[in-house]
Amino acid sequence: MSAAMDRIVIVGASSAGLAAAETLRREGYAGTITLVGDEPHPPYDRPPLSKEILSGAWTSDRLALRTSADLDALGLDTRYGRRAVRLDLHARSVHLSDGSEAGFDGLIVATGVRPRHLPGERAHVLRTVDDALALKDRIGPDRHLVVVGAGFLGAEAAAVARGLGARVTLLEPAPVPLAHAVGETVGQALSRAHLDHGVDLRTGTAVSEVTAQGVRLSDGSVVEADDVLVAIGSHPNTEWLEGSGLTVDNGLVCDEYSAAVGATGVYGAGDVASWHNPLFDTRMRIEHRTNATEQGMTAARNLLGAGRPFTPVPYFWSDQYDMKIRAFGYLRGHDEVRIVQGDLAERTFLAVYRTGDRLSGALSVGMPPKAINTWRQSIAVGAQWADAVSTAAA
C-alpha cells in the first residue's frame, strides 16, 4: 500500500461497498474511508425485496446488513442520499449531487445497476426497498398484476403475487423464459411451475409501452391490469464516469484484479464491474449478491496491494413457489446441458453445463445443497466435461 493513501472513497453503499469498507478495516487500513450512497438508507440486503419484503414475511428493518453499532465501529465518513455525478481523475475527486466533493487517493466503484424502463409512467420497478414496499401495498386478492419479463426477478415477483392471491399475467418476449441463461430444457421446466400455479404465462410476447389501462403489446393489443411490474433487466450506473478516462462498456471495465482499465488506484466491484475472470477465460458482469460481496473484498485487498486475481465460481439462488433453485458457475453461452440427477417433470433435478470441453456450471432445483456443492469444486478446478460426467455416472 502506498504511504500516500490516506483517503479511500467507496461509491456505492450496498453489499459490495460495505464489504470493501469492512475489508479495508480488517486489513488494518486506518485512513479515512468515505462511503457514498444515493439512497438515504444505510447498506441493506436486496435479494429479499422480491421475496420476503414483497410477500410481507419481513418488515423492512430486517434488511439492514449491519447494526448501527457495527457501522459506527468502522469509523466511516458516510454520505448517504447523495449521488456521484462526476469523476475527476486528475484532481482525484468525486463530485456529488449536493455540490460537495470527496477527494481520494484510492477509489472503489460499486455503483450497481438501475432497472430498465418501458415508455409510460405507471409501471413499478423492483430495485430499492421503497420500490418493494410500494408494490407490496398493491398486491392481493381481486388485484391483477402484469409482470413484464420472466427472468428470475420477474418470476420471483410473479410467484409471490400468486401466493398473495393476486391474478398474475407474466409476459416474456422469448419463446422460452430464461433459455439464454439456463437452457431451453431447464427454462421450460421452470416455466411449468408458473402454469401449474395459475399464472397466465405468455411467451413470445413483446410489450411496447405501459398505459393507463395496463400494457400495450407490440401487436397493438392491450392487456389490462391494476398494476404493472417491469422486470426487463438493468443498466450499469456508469454515466457519472463518462469523460473521466475510465473505460466503460456494459459496466466499468476491469482487469482480472478488479482494477479499472485506464487508471491507477481505481477498482470496480459488484453489479457495475465488468471484469476478466481467468477461471473461465471470459469477461463477465455478475448481478448476484454473493459476487458483489466477494468482489468488494477482493477490490479492497488489491487496492491495498494484495495483487490477487478475482477468480470466483459465481453463485446465485432463487425461490419460486416451493422451488429452491441454486446454481454455480457461468451458464451463459453454454454448448450443452445434461440432467444428471432427478426428474425434470417433478421439478427436482440437477443439471450440469458444458462450454467447450470443460464443465462450466451446475444448477439444482429442489435438491439438498450437498447435491450441487460437489459440482462447485469441479468447476473451481476447471474439470474436463468428460471426466466430470463420467464420475457422476459411476
Tab-separated table of N, CA and C in Angstrom, residues 37-92:
chain	number	residue	atom	x	y	z
A	37	GLY	N	-23.569	6.830	-0.896
A	37	GLY	CA	-24.724	6.047	-1.330
A	37	GLY	C	-25.838	6.955	-1.803
A	38	ASP	N	-26.477	6.625	-2.934
A	38	ASP	CA	-27.510	7.514	-3.453
A	38	ASP	C	-28.838	7.375	-2.714
A	39	GLU	N	-29.024	6.307	-1.949
A	39	GLU	CA	-30.230	6.168	-1.137
A	39	GLU	C	-29.972	6.726	0.264
A	40	PRO	N	-31.024	7.148	0.960
A	40	PRO	CA	-30.832	7.695	2.302
A	40	PRO	C	-30.594	6.637	3.368
A	41	HIS	N	-30.699	5.357	2.994
A	41	HIS	CA	-30.601	4.268	3.966
A	41	HIS	C	-29.161	3.767	4.090
A	42	PRO	N	-28.766	3.299	5.265
A	42	PRO	CA	-27.511	2.555	5.388
A	42	PRO	C	-27.584	1.273	4.554
A	43	PRO	N	-26.452	0.599	4.334
A	43	PRO	CA	-26.449	-0.588	3.469
A	43	PRO	C	-27.475	-1.644	3.892
A	44	TYR	N	-28.226	-2.141	2.912
A	44	TYR	CA	-29.228	-3.166	3.185
A	44	TYR	C	-29.197	-4.242	2.093
A	45	ASP	N	-29.827	-5.362	2.389
A	45	ASP	CA	-29.804	-6.529	1.516
A	45	ASP	C	-30.904	-6.424	0.463
A	46	ARG	N	-30.584	-6.708	-0.799
A	46	ARG	CA	-31.572	-6.570	-1.871
A	46	ARG	C	-32.300	-7.861	-2.257
A	47	PRO	N	-31.679	-9.043	-2.212
A	47	PRO	CA	-32.415	-10.249	-2.624
A	47	PRO	C	-33.759	-10.443	-1.934
A	48	PRO	N	-33.929	-10.099	-0.646
A	48	PRO	CA	-35.243	-10.304	-0.029
A	48	PRO	C	-36.343	-9.378	-0.550
A	49	LEU	N	-35.984	-8.363	-1.327
A	49	LEU	CA	-37.002	-7.417	-1.785
A	49	LEU	C	-38.083	-8.106	-2.596
A	50	SER	N	-37.687	-9.021	-3.482
A	50	SER	CA	-38.658	-9.684	-4.361
A	50	SER	C	-39.266	-10.918	-3.721
A	51	LYS	N	-38.866	-11.214	-2.490
A	51	LYS	CA	-39.385	-12.400	-1.809
A	51	LYS	C	-39.986	-12.012	-0.460
A	52	GLU	N	-39.151	-11.907	0.568
A	52	GLU	CA	-39.657	-11.693	1.915
A	52	GLU	C	-40.359	-10.343	2.098
A	53	ILE	N	-39.827	-9.272	1.492
A	53	ILE	CA	-40.469	-7.961	1.646
A	53	ILE	C	-41.755	-7.890	0.833
A	54	LEU	N	-41.705	-8.354	-0.400
A	54	LEU	CA	-42.885	-8.287	-1.259
A	54	LEU	C	-44.023	-9.146	-0.706
A	55	SER	N	-43.679	-10.264	-0.092
A	55	SER	CA	-44.705	-11.156	0.453
A	55	SER	C	-45.244	-10.683	1.803
A	56	GLY	N	-44.517	-9.788	2.452
A	56	GLY	CA	-44.909	-9.346	3.778
A	56	GLY	C	-44.364	-10.206	4.903
A	57	ALA	N	-43.544	-11.215	4.551
A	57	ALA	CA	-42.963	-12.077	5.581
A	57	ALA	C	-41.979	-11.316	6.459
A	58	TRP	N	-41.318	-10.299	5.896
A	58	TRP	CA	-40.383	-9.475	6.649
A	58	TRP	C	-40.867	-8.031	6.652
A	59	THR	N	-40.485	-7.312	7.686
A	59	THR	CA	-40.588	-5.864	7.665
A	59	THR	C	-39.240	-5.308	7.216
A	60	SER	N	-39.225	-4.084	6.753
A	60	SER	CA	-38.024	-3.535	6.127
A	60	SER	C	-36.842	-3.410	7.089
A	61	ASP	N	-37.101	-3.370	8.407
A	61	ASP	CA	-35.989	-3.232	9.344
A	61	ASP	C	-35.101	-4.467	9.375
A	62	ARG	N	-35.573	-5.586	8.834
A	62	ARG	CA	-34.763	-6.799	8.810
A	62	ARG	C	-33.752	-6.807	7.662
A	63	LEU	N	-33.816	-5.825	6.777
A	63	LEU	CA	-32.938	-5.798	5.614
A	63	LEU	C	-31.534	-5.301	5.929
A	64	ALA	N	-31.368	-4.596	7.026
A	64	ALA	CA	-30.076	-3.977	7.329
A	64	ALA	C	-28.957	-5.012	7.325
A	65	LEU	N	-27.880	-4.699	6.603
A	65	LEU	CA	-26.749	-5.631	6.546
A	65	LEU	C	-25.923	-5.618	7.825
A	66	ARG	N	-25.919	-4.500	8.531
A	66	ARG	CA	-25.193	-4.411	9.792
A	66	ARG	C	-25.985	-3.532	10.761
A	67	THR	N	-25.757	-3.709	12.027
A	67	THR	CA	-26.384	-2.844	13.021
A	67	THR	C	-25.720	-1.470	12.996
A	68	SER	N	-26.377	-0.501	13.593
A	68	SER	CA	-25.797	0.839	13.688
A	68	SER	C	-24.467	0.812	14.428
A	69	ALA	N	-24.394	-0.026	15.463
A	69	ALA	CA	-23.149	-0.127	16.236
A	69	ALA	C	-22.015	-0.691	15.385
A	70	ASP	N	-22.334	-1.688	14.558
A	70	ASP	CA	-21.317	-2.276	13.683
A	70	ASP	C	-20.795	-1.241	12.690
A	71	LEU	N	-21.703	-0.457	12.132
A	71	LEU	CA	-21.294	0.562	11.164
A	71	LEU	C	-20.488	1.653	11.848
A	72	ASP	N	-20.907	2.060	13.022
A	72	ASP	CA	-20.172	3.092	13.750
A	72	ASP	C	-18.746	2.646	14.048
A	73	ALA	N	-18.599	1.346	14.316
A	73	ALA	CA	-17.269	0.819	14.658
A	73	ALA	C	-16.290	0.906	13.492
A	74	LEU	N	-16.812	1.023	12.271
A	74	LEU	CA	-15.939	1.126	11.098
A	74	LEU	C	-15.359	2.526	10.939
A	75	GLY	N	-15.938	3.494	11.617
A	75	GLY	CA	-15.410	4.853	11.543
A	75	GLY	C	-15.483	5.451	10.157
A	76	LEU	N	-16.617	5.303	9.486
A	76	LEU	CA	-16.756	5.770	8.108
A	76	LEU	C	-17.241	7.207	8.034
A	77	ASP	N	-16.806	7.888	6.989
A	77	ASP	CA	-17.382	9.177	6.615
A	77	ASP	C	-18.513	8.844	5.635
A	78	THR	N	-19.741	8.767	6.138
A	78	THR	CA	-20.857	8.326	5.299
A	78	THR	C	-21.521	9.509	4.619
A	79	ARG	N	-21.822	9.346	3.336
A	79	ARG	CA	-22.509	10.363	2.535
A	79	ARG	C	-23.751	9.720	1.914
A	80	TYR	N	-24.747	9.404	2.730
A	80	TYR	CA	-25.965	8.776	2.239
A	80	TYR	C	-26.872	9.816	1.570
A	81	GLY	N	-27.686	9.356	0.645
A	81	GLY	CA	-28.623	10.250	-0.024
A	81	GLY	C	-27.960	11.205	-0.994
A	82	ARG	N	-26.734	10.890	-1.405
A	82	ARG	CA	-26.015	11.727	-2.357
A	82	ARG	C	-25.464	10.856	-3.478
A	83	ARG	N	-25.655	11.284	-4.689
A	83	ARG	CA	-25.292	10.514	-5.868
A	83	ARG	C	-24.003	11.064	-6.470
A	84	ALA	N	-23.132	10.169	-6.902
A	84	ALA	CA	-21.939	10.606	-7.633
A	84	ALA	C	-22.350	11.074	-9.023
A	85	VAL	N	-21.909	12.268	-9.398
A	85	VAL	CA	-22.298	12.824	-10.695
A	85	VAL	C	-21.118	12.991	-11.643
A	86	ARG	N	-19.894	13.024	-11.109
A	86	ARG	CA	-18.735	13.172	-11.994
A	86	ARG	C	-17.478	12.713	-11.273
A	87	LEU	N	-16.573	12.124	-12.052
A	87	LEU	CA	-15.281	11.702	-11.524
A	87	LEU	C	-14.185	12.515	-12.198
A	88	ASP	N	-13.358	13.171	-11.405
A	88	ASP	CA	-12.200	13.909	-11.906
A	88	ASP	C	-10.952	13.146	-11.473
A	89	LEU	N	-10.426	12.359	-12.386
A	89	LEU	CA	-9.262	11.545	-12.045
A	89	LEU	C	-8.019	12.403	-11.822
A	90	HIS	N	-7.894	13.484	-12.589
A	90	HIS	CA	-6.706	14.341	-12.443
A	90	HIS	C	-6.646	14.945	-11.039
A	91	ALA	N	-7.822	15.428	-10.573
A	91	ALA	CA	-7.869	16.026	-9.238
A	91	ALA	C	-8.102	14.998	-8.142
A	92	ARG	N	-8.323	13.744	-8.550
A	92	ARG	CA	-8.630	12.653	-7.608
A	92	ARG	C	-9.801	13.048	-6.716
